[in-house]
Structures are given as structure tokens and as C-alpha cells.
PDB file of C-alpha atoms in Angstrom:
ATOM      1  CA  MET A   1      72.068 212.968  48.612  1.00  0.00           C
ATOM      2  CA  VAL A   2      73.599 216.546  47.556  1.00  0.00           C
ATOM      3  CA  SER A   3      70.302 216.567  44.552  1.00  0.00           C
ATOM      4  CA  ALA A   4      68.571 215.455  48.191  1.00  0.00           C
ATOM      5  CA  LEU A   5      69.771 218.871  50.020  1.00  0.00           C
ATOM      6  CA  HIS A   6      69.562 220.326  46.718  1.00  0.00           C
ATOM      7  CA  GLU A   7      65.282 219.751  46.619  1.00  0.00           C
ATOM      8  CA  ALA A   8      65.290 221.074  49.881  1.00  0.00           C
ATOM      9  CA  GLN A   9      66.612 224.735  49.748  1.00  0.00           C
ATOM     10  CA  GLN A  10      64.424 224.428  46.508  1.00  0.00           C
ATOM     11  CA  ALA A  11      61.558 223.836  49.296  1.00  0.00           C
ATOM     12  CA  ALA A  12      62.881 226.835  51.472  1.00  0.00           C
ATOM     13  CA  ILE A  13      62.665 229.412  48.342  1.00  0.00           C
ATOM     14  CA  ILE A  14      59.125 229.123  47.835  1.00  0.00           C
ATOM     15  CA  GLY A  15      58.352 228.810  51.628  1.00  0.00           C
ATOM     16  CA  GLU A  16      57.989 225.002  51.992  1.00  0.00           C
ATOM     17  CA  VAL A  17      59.669 223.495  55.224  1.00  0.00           C
ATOM     18  CA  PRO A  18      62.883 221.803  53.027  1.00  0.00           C
ATOM     19  CA  VAL A  19      62.964 218.737  52.456  1.00  0.00           C
ATOM     20  CA  GLY A  20      63.547 216.812  49.612  1.00  0.00           C
ATOM     21  CA  ALA A  21      63.768 213.802  48.150  1.00  0.00           C
ATOM     22  CA  VAL A  22      65.479 211.776  44.957  1.00  0.00           C
ATOM     23  CA  ILE A  23      65.520 208.219  44.025  1.00  0.00           C
ATOM     24  CA  VAL A  24      67.286 206.343  42.525  1.00  0.00           C
ATOM     25  CA  THR A  25      67.791 203.151  39.958  1.00  0.00           C
ATOM     26  CA  ALA A  26      70.134 200.033  41.134  1.00  0.00           C
ATOM     27  CA  ASP A  27      72.715 202.058  38.473  1.00  0.00           C
ATOM     28  CA  GLY A  28      72.121 205.004  40.611  1.00  0.00           C
ATOM     29  CA  SER A  29      70.610 207.003  37.923  1.00  0.00           C
ATOM     30  CA  VAL A  30      68.201 209.962  38.793  1.00  0.00           C
ATOM     31  CA  LEU A  31      64.178 208.126  38.097  1.00  0.00           C
ATOM     32  CA  ALA A  32      62.878 210.751  40.229  1.00  0.00           C
ATOM     33  CA  SER A  33      63.463 213.750  42.718  1.00  0.00           C
ATOM     34  CA  ALA A  34      61.240 216.146  44.607  1.00  0.00           C
ATOM     35  CA  HIS A  35      60.485 218.656  47.349  1.00  0.00           C
ATOM     36  CA  ASN A  36      57.532 219.335  49.722  1.00  0.00           C
ATOM     37  CA  ARG A  37      54.112 221.178  48.016  1.00  0.00           C
ATOM     38  CA  VAL A  38      52.164 221.055  51.006  1.00  0.00           C
ATOM     39  CA  VAL A  39      51.435 224.395  50.963  1.00  0.00           C
ATOM     40  CA  THR A  40      52.146 226.322  47.661  1.00  0.00           C
ATOM     41  CA  ASP A  41      49.260 223.079  46.137  1.00  0.00           C
ATOM     42  CA  CYS A  42      47.154 223.405  49.288  1.00  0.00           C
ATOM     43  CA  ASP A  43      47.629 219.508  50.303  1.00  0.00           C
ATOM     44  CA  PRO A  44      48.557 218.087  53.129  1.00  0.00           C
ATOM     45  CA  SER A  45      49.595 214.855  51.066  1.00  0.00           C
ATOM     46  CA  ALA A  46      52.201 216.254  49.016  1.00  0.00           C
ATOM     47  CA  HIS A  47      56.168 215.360  51.658  1.00  0.00           C
ATOM     48  CA  ALA A  48      58.567 215.418  48.974  1.00  0.00           C
ATOM     49  CA  GLU A  49      58.575 211.261  49.687  1.00  0.00           C
ATOM     50  CA  ILE A  50      55.134 211.369  47.802  1.00  0.00           C
ATOM     51  CA  ILE A  51      55.505 213.614  44.914  1.00  0.00           C
ATOM     52  CA  ALA A  52      59.089 211.827  43.850  1.00  0.00           C
ATOM     53  CA  LEU A  53      57.294 208.217  44.727  1.00  0.00           C
ATOM     54  CA  ARG A  54      54.715 210.063  42.109  1.00  0.00           C
ATOM     55  CA  ARG A  55      57.046 211.090  40.077  1.00  0.00           C
ATOM     56  CA  ALA A  56      59.189 207.539  39.570  1.00  0.00           C
ATOM     57  CA  ALA A  57      56.128 205.256  39.802  1.00  0.00           C
ATOM     58  CA  THR A  58      54.563 207.268  36.576  1.00  0.00           C
ATOM     59  CA  ALA A  59      58.051 207.415  34.762  1.00  0.00           C
ATOM     60  CA  ARG A  60      58.349 203.543  35.304  1.00  0.00           C
ATOM     61  CA  GLY A  61      54.953 203.251  34.094  1.00  0.00           C
ATOM     62  CA  SER A  62      54.414 200.902  37.363  1.00  0.00           C
ATOM     63  CA  THR A  63      53.890 201.237  41.252  1.00  0.00           C
ATOM     64  CA  TYR A  64      56.626 199.261  42.165  1.00  0.00           C
ATOM     65  CA  LEU A  65      60.624 200.589  42.609  1.00  0.00           C
ATOM     66  CA  ASP A  66      61.264 197.711  44.704  1.00  0.00           C
ATOM     67  CA  ASP A  67      65.089 198.143  42.890  1.00  0.00           C
ATOM     68  CA  CYS A  68      65.313 202.022  43.723  1.00  0.00           C
ATOM     69  CA  THR A  69      66.099 204.047  46.943  1.00  0.00           C
ATOM     70  CA  MET A  70      65.012 206.413  47.807  1.00  0.00           C
ATOM     71  CA  VAL A  71      66.893 209.520  49.622  1.00  0.00           C
ATOM     72  CA  VAL A  72      65.677 212.175  51.935  1.00  0.00           C
ATOM     73  CA  THR A  73      67.054 215.215  53.299  1.00  0.00           C
ATOM     74  CA  LEU A  74      64.911 214.181  56.398  1.00  0.00           C
ATOM     75  CA  GLU A  75      63.456 210.888  58.201  1.00  0.00           C
ATOM     76  CA  PRO A  76      59.869 209.911  57.134  1.00  0.00           C
ATOM     77  CA  CYS A  77      56.731 210.297  58.800  1.00  0.00           C
ATOM     78  CA  VAL A  78      54.165 207.437  59.323  1.00  0.00           C
ATOM     79  CA  MET A  79      52.573 208.218  56.060  1.00  0.00           C
ATOM     80  CA  CYS A  80      55.498 208.990  54.398  1.00  0.00           C
ATOM     81  CA  ALA A  81      56.228 205.464  55.494  1.00  0.00           C
ATOM     82  CA  GLY A  82      53.238 203.523  54.001  1.00  0.00           C
ATOM     83  CA  ALA A  83      54.209 204.995  50.752  1.00  0.00           C
ATOM     84  CA  ILE A  84      57.247 203.422  50.310  1.00  0.00           C
ATOM     85  CA  LEU A  85      56.115 200.166  51.282  1.00  0.00           C
ATOM     86  CA  SER A  86      53.412 199.887  49.176  1.00  0.00           C
ATOM     87  CA  ALA A  87      56.057 200.886  46.486  1.00  0.00           C
ATOM     88  CA  ARG A  88      58.604 198.294  47.411  1.00  0.00           C
ATOM     89  CA  LEU A  89      61.294 200.628  47.672  1.00  0.00           C
ATOM     90  CA  ARG A  90      64.301 198.178  48.482  1.00  0.00           C
ATOM     91  CA  ARG A  91      66.296 201.175  51.186  1.00  0.00           C
ATOM     92  CA  ILE A  92      65.982 204.449  52.321  1.00  0.00           C
ATOM     93  CA  VAL A  93      68.570 207.028  52.847  1.00  0.00           C
ATOM     94  CA  PHE A  94      68.055 209.997  54.931  1.00  0.00           C
ATOM     95  CA  GLY A  95      69.906 213.056  56.476  1.00  0.00           C
ATOM     96  CA  ALA A  96      68.183 214.116  59.948  1.00  0.00           C
ATOM     97  CA  TRP A  97      66.537 212.141  62.335  1.00  0.00           C
ATOM     98  CA  GLU A  98      63.012 213.347  62.753  1.00  0.00           C
ATOM     99  CA  GLU A  99      62.649 213.288  66.265  1.00  0.00           C
ATOM    100  CA  LYS A 100      58.975 213.877  66.628  1.00  0.00           C
ATOM    101  CA  THR A 101      57.340 211.887  63.816  1.00  0.00           C
ATOM    102  CA  GLY A 102      59.467 209.859  62.114  1.00  0.00           C
ATOM    103  CA  ALA A 103      58.839 206.639  60.949  1.00  0.00           C
ATOM    104  CA  CYS A 104      62.095 205.509  60.388  1.00  0.00           C
ATOM    105  CA  GLY A 105      63.615 203.798  63.379  1.00  0.00           C
ATOM    106  CA  SER A 106      63.179 207.338  65.942  1.00  0.00           C
ATOM    107  CA  VAL A 107      59.835 207.280  66.888  1.00  0.00           C
ATOM    108  CA  TYR A 108      58.370 204.479  64.507  1.00  0.00           C
ATOM    109  CA  ASP A 109      60.359 201.359  62.557  1.00  0.00           C
ATOM    110  CA  ILE A 110      57.476 200.974  60.539  1.00  0.00           C
ATOM    111  CA  VAL A 111      59.236 199.889  57.798  1.00  0.00           C
ATOM    112  CA  ARG A 112      61.143 197.367  59.243  1.00  0.00           C
ATOM    113  CA  ASP A 113      58.286 196.009  60.991  1.00  0.00           C
ATOM    114  CA  GLY A 114      58.554 192.206  60.430  1.00  0.00           C
ATOM    115  CA  TYR A 115      54.425 192.436  60.743  1.00  0.00           C
ATOM    116  CA  LEU A 116      54.026 194.072  57.780  1.00  0.00           C
ATOM    117  CA  PRO A 117      54.402 192.463  54.296  1.00  0.00           C
ATOM    118  CA  GLN A 118      57.009 194.856  52.932  1.00  0.00           C
ATOM    119  CA  ARG A 119      60.118 195.600  54.415  1.00  0.00           C
ATOM    120  CA  CYS A 120      62.824 198.214  53.399  1.00  0.00           C
ATOM    121  CA  ASP A 121      66.685 198.983  54.387  1.00  0.00           C
ATOM    122  CA  VAL A 122      66.935 202.072  56.064  1.00  0.00           C
ATOM    123  CA  ILE A 123      70.370 204.378  56.339  1.00  0.00           C
ATOM    124  CA  GLY A 124      70.048 207.046  58.866  1.00  0.00           C
ATOM    125  CA  GLY A 125      71.763 210.433  59.331  1.00  0.00           C
ATOM    126  CA  VAL A 126      73.701 211.120  55.982  1.00  0.00           C
ATOM    127  CA  GLN A 127      75.059 214.644  56.241  1.00  0.00           C
ATOM    128  CA  ALA A 128      72.603 214.921  58.509  1.00  0.00           C
ATOM    129  CA  ASP A 129      74.031 217.584  60.085  1.00  0.00           C
ATOM    130  CA  ALA A 130      73.092 219.738  56.645  1.00  0.00           C
ATOM    131  CA  ALA A 131      70.179 218.994  56.355  1.00  0.00           C
ATOM    132  CA  ARG A 132      69.242 219.875  59.899  1.00  0.00           C
ATOM    133  CA  ASN A 133      70.879 223.672  59.578  1.00  0.00           C
ATOM    134  CA  LEU A 134      68.484 223.797  56.737  1.00  0.00           C
ATOM    135  CA  LEU A 135      66.203 223.372  58.281  1.00  0.00           C
ATOM    136  CA  GLN A 136      66.944 225.107  61.229  1.00  0.00           C
ATOM    137  CA  GLN A 137      67.904 228.042  59.226  1.00  0.00           C
ATOM    138  CA  PHE A 138      64.099 228.352  58.097  1.00  0.00           C
ATOM    139  CA  PHE A 139      62.072 227.789  61.172  1.00  0.00           C
ATOM    140  CA  ASN A 140      64.198 230.127  62.882  1.00  0.00           C
ATOM    141  CA  LYS A 141      63.385 232.965  60.284  1.00  0.00           C
ATOM    142  CA  ARG A 142      59.525 231.775  60.445  1.00  0.00           C
ATOM    143  CA  ARG A 143      60.336 232.400  64.991  1.00  0.00           C
ATOM    144  CA  CYS A 144      61.641 235.525  63.933  1.00  0.00           C
TER     145      CYS A 144
END
């Protein structure tokens, strides 16, 4: 989570919502990392999770990341949850819960939906205070 939080800080520095994601292999090696670039790239799909998945798939040479875990500072949204399932990630570990658009247990639980062909394990609330604080500081500065 420390690496994901660092990525989130990098997003804040460039004016992006501070969300960071890291994909690690079963042995704990970092396969890919990313932070939000929605505004920077003028791309509504440029969430940290999507960018990290793209980078991991390229590094692996495969769209299947079934032995990998994504560590992300904020609970993924519906778009990211769908991409996570498509990549067949084994597990998601996230920091802060997203009470408005979360798709890994708070509002929706897409990644564990029994009607879908893929599922993944979810561990939420890891270093949630640190992740939430980054988000709150970012939005407090924007409101002033």
C-alpha cells in the first residue's frame, strides 16, 4: 500500500484526484504501478487501475493476470471493477471505501457477483485513513 499511496501523491502533484494503484505478482514483485491521469490525458478511462492493468498486461505479454493482486488507494468504481475481472486478477486490496461509486463491496460488489464468470477476493480498508486523508486534503484545497 505504501507504493500505491506514493502513486496517489504523484497524482495530486499534477492536479489529479489522488488515487494510486500497484499490481504485484504472487511473489510480491511489482509488475506495474500508476496514478490517475484523467485530466492530464483528457481521457475519462485513465483511472489508476486501468493504467496499471494496461502496463501489467504489456509487461506480462498477456491480458490474464490471474496470479496478481492489485493494491489501490480507493475502492474501484464500476468501470475499473469490470476491467479487473476481465484481467482475471486474483485479489484486490484497497484503502479507502468509496461510499458513492464503489464497486467492490460498498455500493456494488461486482468483483464478487456470482452471476459473472470471474470473481476475485477483496480486502478493503487497508491504510484507509492515509488514503482518505490524501483525498480530503486534495478536495479541501480545490474548494478554497
